[in-house]
Short mmCIF file of C-alpha atoms in Angstrom, two decimals:
data_model
loop_
_atom_site.label_atom_id
_atom_site.label_comp_id
_atom_site.label_asym_id
_atom_site.label_seq_id
_atom_site.Cartn_x
_atom_site.Cartn_y
_atom_site.Cartn_z
CA MET S 1 -26.14 -7.64 13.47
CA THR S 2 -26.88 -8.53 9.86
CA GLU S 3 -24.46 -8.09 7.01
CA LEU S 4 -25.78 -7.37 3.53
CA LEU S 5 -23.69 -7.99 0.43
CA ALA S 6 -25.11 -6.74 -2.87
CA ILE S 7 -23.58 -8.35 -5.96
CA GLY S 8 -24.23 -6.81 -9.35
CA THR S 9 -23.61 -9.05 -12.35
CA LYS S 10 -24.25 -9.10 -16.07
CA LYS S 11 -27.31 -11.24 -15.39
CA GLY S 12 -28.93 -9.54 -12.44
CA LEU S 13 -28.51 -8.52 -8.81
CA PHE S 14 -27.88 -11.05 -6.05
CA LEU S 15 -28.30 -10.24 -2.36
CA ALA S 16 -26.38 -12.24 0.24
CA THR S 17 -26.88 -11.94 4.00
CA SER S 18 -24.99 -13.15 7.05
CA ASP S 19 -26.33 -13.29 10.62
CA ASP S 20 -23.30 -14.96 12.23
CA ASP S 21 -20.64 -12.26 11.97
CA ARG S 22 -19.92 -13.07 8.29
CA GLN S 23 -18.93 -16.69 8.91
CA SER S 24 -21.57 -17.99 6.50
CA TRP S 25 -23.77 -16.45 3.81
CA LYS S 26 -27.22 -17.02 2.36
CA ILE S 27 -27.62 -15.86 -1.21
CA GLY S 28 -30.97 -15.43 -2.87
CA SER S 29 -32.09 -15.72 -6.46
CA ALA S 30 -31.48 -12.98 -8.98
CA HIS S 31 -33.33 -9.68 -8.95
CA PHE S 32 -33.71 -8.03 -12.38
CA SER S 33 -32.68 -11.19 -14.17
CA GLY S 34 -31.31 -10.40 -17.59
CA HIS S 35 -30.24 -6.87 -16.63
CA SER S 36 -26.62 -5.80 -16.21
CA ILE S 37 -26.02 -4.19 -12.80
CA TYR S 38 -23.03 -1.87 -12.93
CA ALA S 39 -23.95 0.28 -9.91
CA VAL S 40 -25.36 -0.46 -6.46
CA ALA S 41 -25.51 1.80 -3.41
CA ILE S 42 -26.57 0.85 0.11
CA ASP S 43 -27.78 3.93 1.97
CA ASN S 44 -27.60 2.79 5.59
CA ARG S 45 -28.40 6.10 7.26
CA GLY S 46 -32.15 5.68 7.77
CA ALA S 47 -34.25 3.36 9.89
CA ALA S 48 -33.78 0.66 7.25
CA PRO S 49 -31.20 0.31 4.48
CA ARG S 50 -32.18 1.74 1.10
CA LEU S 51 -30.87 -0.05 -1.97
CA LEU S 52 -30.35 1.96 -5.14
CA VAL S 53 -29.55 -0.08 -8.22
CA GLY S 54 -28.47 1.05 -11.66
CA LEU S 55 -30.10 -1.18 -14.28
CA GLU S 56 -29.05 -1.69 -17.87
CA SER S 57 -31.22 -3.57 -20.32
CA SER S 58 -30.56 -3.93 -24.03
CA HIS S 59 -34.32 -3.74 -24.54
CA PHE S 60 -35.52 -1.21 -21.94
CA GLY S 61 -32.40 0.92 -21.57
CA PRO S 62 -30.93 2.29 -18.31
CA SER S 63 -32.85 3.05 -15.14
CA VAL S 64 -32.54 3.23 -11.34
CA ALA S 65 -34.61 1.06 -8.98
CA ILE S 66 -35.06 1.59 -5.23
CA SER S 67 -35.91 -0.83 -2.43
CA ASP S 68 -36.56 0.06 1.21
CA ASP S 69 -37.20 -3.53 2.32
CA LEU S 70 -34.02 -5.37 1.31
CA GLY S 71 -35.28 -6.30 -2.12
CA GLU S 72 -38.71 -7.62 -1.19
CA THR S 73 -40.24 -4.91 -3.36
CA TRP S 74 -38.78 -2.44 -5.83
CA GLN S 75 -39.81 1.00 -6.97
CA GLU S 76 -38.94 1.77 -10.57
CA PRO S 77 -40.42 4.86 -12.21
CA ASP S 78 -42.26 4.65 -15.51
CA LYS S 79 -40.32 7.68 -16.74
CA ALA S 80 -36.52 7.39 -16.88
CA PRO S 81 -35.16 9.02 -13.71
CA LEU S 82 -31.86 9.82 -15.44
CA ALA S 83 -32.17 11.68 -18.73
CA PHE S 84 -30.29 14.46 -20.47
CA PRO S 85 -32.19 17.64 -21.28
CA ALA S 86 -33.14 17.90 -24.93
CA ASP S 87 -30.49 20.50 -25.75
CA ALA S 88 -27.65 18.29 -24.44
CA GLY S 89 -27.73 16.15 -27.57
CA ALA S 90 -26.99 12.94 -25.67
CA ALA S 91 -28.70 9.92 -24.16
CA VAL S 92 -27.79 7.98 -21.03
CA GLU S 93 -26.32 4.62 -22.02
CA ARG S 94 -25.42 3.17 -18.60
CA VAL S 95 -25.37 4.08 -14.90
CA TRP S 96 -21.87 3.43 -13.57
CA GLN S 97 -22.01 4.84 -10.04
CA ILE S 98 -24.60 5.78 -7.41
CA VAL S 99 -23.43 7.55 -4.25
CA PRO S 100 -25.55 8.93 -1.38
CA ALA S 101 -24.33 12.28 -0.03
CA ALA S 102 -25.46 14.74 2.65
CA GLY S 103 -29.16 14.88 3.43
CA ASP S 104 -31.31 13.46 0.65
CA VAL S 105 -28.69 14.11 -2.04
CA VAL S 106 -27.68 11.21 -4.28
CA TYR S 107 -25.18 11.47 -7.12
CA ALA S 108 -25.09 9.26 -10.20
CA GLY S 109 -22.28 8.94 -12.73
CA VAL S 110 -23.21 7.77 -16.19
CA GLN S 111 -22.02 6.96 -19.68
CA PRO S 112 -21.36 9.19 -21.60
CA SER S 113 -19.34 10.98 -18.94
CA ALA S 114 -21.86 13.05 -16.99
CA LEU S 115 -22.83 13.64 -13.38
CA PHE S 116 -26.43 13.75 -12.18
CA ARG S 117 -27.71 14.94 -8.81
CA SER S 118 -30.85 13.93 -6.93
CA GLU S 119 -32.31 15.86 -4.01
CA ASP S 120 -35.09 13.39 -3.21
CA GLY S 121 -33.12 10.31 -2.16
CA GLY S 122 -32.45 9.02 -5.65
CA ARG S 123 -35.91 9.10 -7.21
CA THR S 124 -35.35 11.89 -9.73
CA TYR S 125 -32.13 13.45 -11.04
CA GLU S 126 -30.92 16.56 -12.79
CA LEU S 127 -27.79 16.95 -14.90
CA VAL S 128 -24.88 18.78 -13.25
CA ARG S 129 -24.65 21.15 -16.14
CA ALA S 130 -21.33 22.83 -15.34
CA LEU S 131 -19.41 19.56 -15.68
CA TRP S 132 -21.26 18.57 -18.85
CA ASP S 133 -20.55 21.98 -20.36
CA HIS S 134 -16.87 21.93 -19.35
CA PRO S 135 -14.66 22.98 -22.30
CA HIS S 136 -12.60 19.79 -21.91
CA ARG S 137 -15.56 17.47 -22.47
CA PRO S 138 -15.26 17.21 -26.28
CA GLU S 139 -11.77 15.79 -25.73
CA TRP S 140 -12.71 13.18 -23.12
CA GLY S 141 -12.22 9.82 -24.76
CA ALA S 142 -13.65 6.37 -24.17
CA GLY S 143 -11.80 3.72 -22.24
CA PHE S 144 -12.14 0.06 -23.13
CA GLY S 145 -15.31 -0.14 -21.02
CA GLY S 146 -16.79 3.08 -22.36
CA GLN S 147 -16.70 6.79 -21.60
CA ALA S 148 -18.06 7.12 -18.09
CA ILE S 149 -17.88 8.80 -14.70
CA HIS S 150 -17.26 5.81 -12.44
CA THR S 151 -16.04 7.48 -9.23
CA ILE S 152 -17.93 10.07 -7.15
CA LEU S 153 -16.50 11.10 -3.77
CA PRO S 154 -18.42 13.81 -1.89
CA HIS S 155 -16.42 15.32 0.96
CA PRO S 156 -17.72 13.94 4.29
CA ASP S 157 -17.65 17.36 6.01
CA ASP S 158 -18.14 19.87 3.20
CA PRO S 159 -20.98 19.17 0.73
CA GLN S 160 -19.60 21.81 -1.62
CA ARG S 161 -16.56 19.66 -2.36
CA VAL S 162 -16.86 16.66 -4.68
CA LEU S 163 -14.22 14.68 -6.58
CA VAL S 164 -15.09 12.62 -9.66
CA ALA S 165 -13.01 10.42 -11.95
CA MET S 166 -13.67 9.15 -15.43
CA SER S 167 -12.24 6.99 -18.17
CA THR S 168 -10.90 8.73 -20.00
CA GLY S 169 -10.54 12.28 -18.79
CA GLY S 170 -9.04 11.80 -15.35
CA VAL S 171 -9.88 13.44 -12.04
CA TYR S 172 -11.98 16.60 -11.69
CA ARG S 173 -12.97 18.52 -8.55
CA THR S 174 -15.47 21.13 -7.49
CA ALA S 175 -15.34 23.28 -4.36
CA ASP S 176 -18.56 25.20 -5.00
CA GLY S 177 -21.20 22.49 -5.12
CA GLY S 178 -20.76 21.74 -8.80
CA ALA S 179 -20.96 25.29 -10.18
CA SER S 180 -17.42 24.95 -11.54
CA TRP S 181 -14.96 22.10 -12.09
CA ALA S 182 -11.20 21.85 -12.58
CA PRO S 183 -8.96 18.94 -13.63
CA SER S 184 -6.73 17.55 -10.86
CA ASN S 185 -4.31 15.14 -12.48
CA GLU S 186 -0.86 16.54 -11.75
CA GLY S 187 1.48 13.57 -11.31
CA ILE S 188 -0.76 10.95 -12.98
CA LYS S 189 0.85 9.56 -16.12
CA ALA S 190 -0.94 8.88 -19.40
CA TYR S 191 1.75 6.81 -21.13
CA PHE S 192 -0.47 6.23 -24.17
CA LEU S 193 -0.57 9.95 -25.11
CA PRO S 194 2.13 11.90 -27.00
CA ASP S 195 2.49 14.08 -23.89
CA PRO S 196 2.42 11.56 -21.03
CA TRP S 197 1.81 14.29 -18.40
CA PRO S 198 -1.28 16.13 -19.71
CA GLU S 199 -3.58 18.41 -17.76
CA PHE S 200 -6.40 15.94 -18.43
CA GLY S 201 -7.05 12.83 -20.51
CA GLN S 202 -5.74 10.21 -18.07
CA CYS S 203 -7.50 6.85 -17.91
CA VAL S 204 -8.06 6.73 -14.16
CA HIS S 205 -9.70 3.43 -13.26
CA LYS S 206 -10.83 4.14 -9.67
CA VAL S 207 -10.24 6.54 -6.77
CA ALA S 208 -10.80 5.88 -3.04
CA ARG S 209 -10.77 8.29 -0.09
CA ASP S 210 -8.74 7.50 3.03
CA GLY S 211 -10.80 6.37 6.00
CA ALA S 212 -9.33 8.87 8.45
CA ASP S 213 -7.99 11.77 6.38
CA PRO S 214 -10.59 13.16 3.94
CA ASP S 215 -7.89 14.99 1.97
CA ARG S 216 -5.92 11.82 1.23
CA PHE S 217 -6.87 9.83 -1.86
CA TYR S 218 -5.65 6.71 -3.62
CA ALA S 219 -5.98 6.11 -7.38
CA GLN S 220 -5.62 3.04 -9.56
CA ASN S 221 -4.71 4.27 -13.02
CA HIS S 222 -4.28 2.60 -16.39
CA HIS S 223 -0.76 1.58 -15.36
CA GLY S 224 0.03 3.43 -12.16
CA VAL S 225 -1.09 3.51 -8.53
CA TYR S 226 -1.04 6.91 -6.83
CA ARG S 227 -1.65 8.78 -3.59
CA SER S 228 -2.67 12.38 -3.04
CA VAL S 229 -2.28 14.10 0.33
CA ASP S 230 -3.67 17.48 -0.73
CA GLY S 231 -7.24 16.68 -1.61
CA GLY S 232 -6.43 15.44 -5.10
CA GLY S 233 -4.39 18.45 -6.14
CA THR S 234 -1.21 16.48 -6.84
CA TRP S 235 -0.41 12.77 -7.02
CA GLN S 236 2.64 10.60 -6.22
CA THR S 237 3.30 6.98 -7.16
CA ILE S 238 2.82 4.24 -4.54
CA ALA S 239 3.35 1.29 -6.89
CA ASP S 240 6.99 0.55 -6.08
CA THR S 241 6.38 -2.55 -3.95
CA LEU S 242 3.41 -3.91 -5.93
CA PRO S 243 4.09 -6.76 -8.38
CA ALA S 244 2.39 -4.74 -11.15
CA ASP S 245 0.88 -1.28 -11.48
CA PHE S 246 -2.09 -2.19 -13.69
CA GLY S 247 -5.52 -3.04 -12.30
CA PHE S 248 -8.97 -1.67 -11.73
CA PRO S 249 -10.16 -1.49 -8.09
CA ILE S 250 -8.69 0.32 -5.13
CA VAL S 251 -10.45 0.21 -1.76
CA ALA S 252 -9.83 2.12 1.47
CA HIS S 253 -10.67 1.02 5.01
CA PRO S 254 -13.75 2.95 6.16
CA ARG S 255 -12.13 4.16 9.40
CA ARG S 256 -8.45 3.23 9.63
CA GLY S 257 -6.14 5.71 7.97
CA GLY S 258 -3.57 4.33 5.55
CA MET S 259 -5.16 0.90 5.04
CA ILE S 260 -5.99 0.12 1.41
CA TRP S 261 -6.49 -2.91 -0.84
CA ASN S 262 -5.62 -3.51 -4.49
CA PHE S 263 -5.89 -6.36 -7.02
CA PRO S 264 -2.95 -6.05 -9.47
CA LEU S 265 -3.02 -7.48 -12.98
CA VAL S 266 0.00 -8.10 -15.20
CA SER S 267 -0.68 -5.33 -17.74
CA ASP S 268 -3.26 -3.80 -20.05
CA GLY S 269 -2.25 -6.38 -22.62
CA GLN S 270 -2.36 -9.33 -20.18
CA ARG S 271 -5.28 -8.82 -17.86
CA GLU S 272 -4.72 -11.63 -15.39
CA PRO S 273 -3.14 -11.78 -11.92
CA VAL S 274 0.64 -11.72 -11.69
CA ASP S 275 2.05 -15.27 -11.82
CA GLN S 276 -1.58 -16.44 -12.16
CA HIS S 277 -1.96 -16.22 -8.37
CA CYS S 278 -5.24 -15.01 -6.88
CA ARG S 279 -3.95 -12.43 -4.40
CA VAL S 280 -5.22 -9.23 -2.85
CA PHE S 281 -2.52 -6.76 -1.85
CA ARG S 282 -2.94 -4.67 1.30
CA SER S 283 -1.05 -1.64 2.54
CA THR S 284 -1.23 -0.36 6.10
CA ASP S 285 1.04 2.65 5.51
CA ALA S 286 -0.87 4.50 2.78
CA GLY S 287 0.83 2.64 -0.04
CA ASP S 288 4.47 2.93 0.98
CA THR S 289 4.62 -0.87 1.22
CA TRP S 290 2.26 -3.66 0.14
CA GLN S 291 1.78 -7.25 1.33
CA PRO S 292 -0.06 -10.09 -0.45
CA GLN S 293 -3.12 -11.66 1.15
CA GLN S 294 -4.23 -15.03 -0.19
CA ALA S 295 -5.09 -17.41 2.68
CA GLY S 296 -8.24 -19.21 1.60
CA LEU S 297 -8.16 -17.98 -2.00
CA PRO S 298 -7.80 -20.46 -4.89
CA ALA S 299 -4.36 -22.02 -5.04
CA GLU S 300 -4.61 -23.25 -8.64
CA PRO S 301 -3.67 -21.02 -11.59
CA PHE S 302 -6.07 -18.07 -11.70
CA HIS S 303 -6.60 -16.23 -14.97
CA VAL S 304 -9.43 -13.75 -14.32
CA GLY S 305 -9.45 -10.18 -13.10
CA VAL S 306 -11.53 -7.97 -10.83
CA LEU S 307 -13.35 -4.95 -12.22
CA ARG S 308 -13.22 -1.44 -10.74
CA ASP S 309 -16.37 -1.66 -8.62
CA ALA S 310 -16.20 -5.38 -7.93
CA MET S 311 -14.25 -4.87 -4.70
CA CYS S 312 -15.35 -3.14 -1.49
CA ALA S 313 -15.05 -2.98 2.29
CA ASP S 314 -17.86 -2.98 4.82
CA ASP S 315 -18.32 -0.86 7.96
CA ALA S 316 -18.05 -3.66 10.54
CA GLU S 317 -15.29 -4.18 13.12
CA PRO S 318 -12.96 -5.60 12.00
CA ALA S 319 -13.71 -4.48 8.48
CA GLY S 320 -14.77 -7.05 5.94
CA VAL S 321 -13.36 -7.01 2.41
CA TYR S 322 -15.11 -8.49 -0.64
CA PHE S 323 -14.36 -9.00 -4.30
CA GLY S 324 -16.00 -10.64 -7.28
CA THR S 325 -14.37 -11.90 -10.44
CA ARG S 326 -15.14 -11.91 -14.13
CA SER S 327 -15.74 -15.66 -13.86
CA GLY S 328 -18.61 -15.19 -11.42
CA GLU S 329 -16.92 -16.00 -8.10
CA VAL S 330 -17.28 -13.88 -4.96
CA PHE S 331 -14.87 -14.01 -2.00
CA ALA S 332 -15.16 -12.47 1.46
CA SER S 333 -12.80 -11.71 4.31
CA ARG S 334 -14.09 -10.95 7.81
CA ASP S 335 -10.65 -9.95 9.13
CA GLU S 336 -9.44 -7.18 6.80
CA GLY S 337 -8.01 -9.60 4.25
CA GLU S 338 -6.07 -11.95 6.51
CA THR S 339 -8.24 -14.93 5.51
CA TRP S 340 -10.80 -15.48 2.76
CA SER S 341 -13.77 -17.72 2.03
CA SER S 342 -16.15 -18.22 -0.88
CA VAL S 343 -19.56 -16.53 -0.89
CA ALA S 344 -20.75 -17.55 -4.34
CA ALA S 345 -19.60 -19.19 -7.55
CA HIS S 346 -20.89 -19.67 -11.07
CA LEU S 347 -22.56 -16.28 -11.26
CA SER S 348 -22.16 -14.19 -14.36
CA ASP S 349 -19.38 -11.57 -14.60
CA VAL S 350 -19.35 -9.65 -11.32
CA LEU S 351 -19.57 -5.92 -12.12
CA CYS S 352 -19.95 -4.43 -8.64
CA VAL S 353 -20.16 -5.41 -4.97
CA ARG S 354 -21.34 -3.33 -2.00
CA ALA S 355 -21.59 -4.29 1.66
CA ALA S 356 -23.06 -2.84 4.85
CA THR S 357 -24.11 -3.88 8.34
CA PHE S 358 -27.41 -3.07 10.02
#
């Protein structure tokens, strides 16, 4: 068994592999050096893993590259695979999320907040027009990182059902394959608005789907951590036993129901770990209680955070958990967070991590 860890940074993509059950890692040199990599997907359903990478270059603009041989070669089209139709009056600034779905479908979330759909494995994309034309869109604002769809969660059993989340705007769902969309933010607070309980406009940072119950979700908000047990229809707080309710990532175990991980930060005004301790918090009861995990993580004062897509879990047994920091460090756990070790250091800001076994 080989484990692949894809690390997207502000200065390129790094691929790390492990052939000894994740006890040690070999990391190669940068792919797409000089590009910012905000989105990586590992499609592990075929004979060989397919890597899909969202590229951002200040000179060349955004694009998507594909590799079917673990990065030995890359396919990047001459014509931008992600582009708004002329009448949309917009241009893609950045690819924030790439998610394989049923069959050859691949979704991409971009900045400004829009959803694109591919039916050829991620080579070409078309705008999901109903979401772009939603009457709420003119009122979607920009979070600190930009206005973007950063979460895409296709239902594992029903391809007609998809949940997306954006900053700002909140959570939206479709049950008809994208023909119509409705906001689904009841219970999520937007403390920065005059009405803190709006229909939409929340700054949701990330949403994860439970590994066993496809109708149970977990959300890390701009102050607030929530759970939904009705497919995203309503949300309840699960932040009571966390040391802080601000942060960016939230990750669910791929198979075990109720197991999730979080990396709390003090606040939106003080974006560093609570008490300057590098700690991941895990819940095994769907967020009712949380416990810190820090064995093997730096013991000295730690001042940097973890971005929304810079934390993930793999599909091995037991599950591995990974996170990268804004100071260019990457840590891995091969035992669901019980113990940690270093994979890499001195990279640029880690923007996303993805892992898979094959």
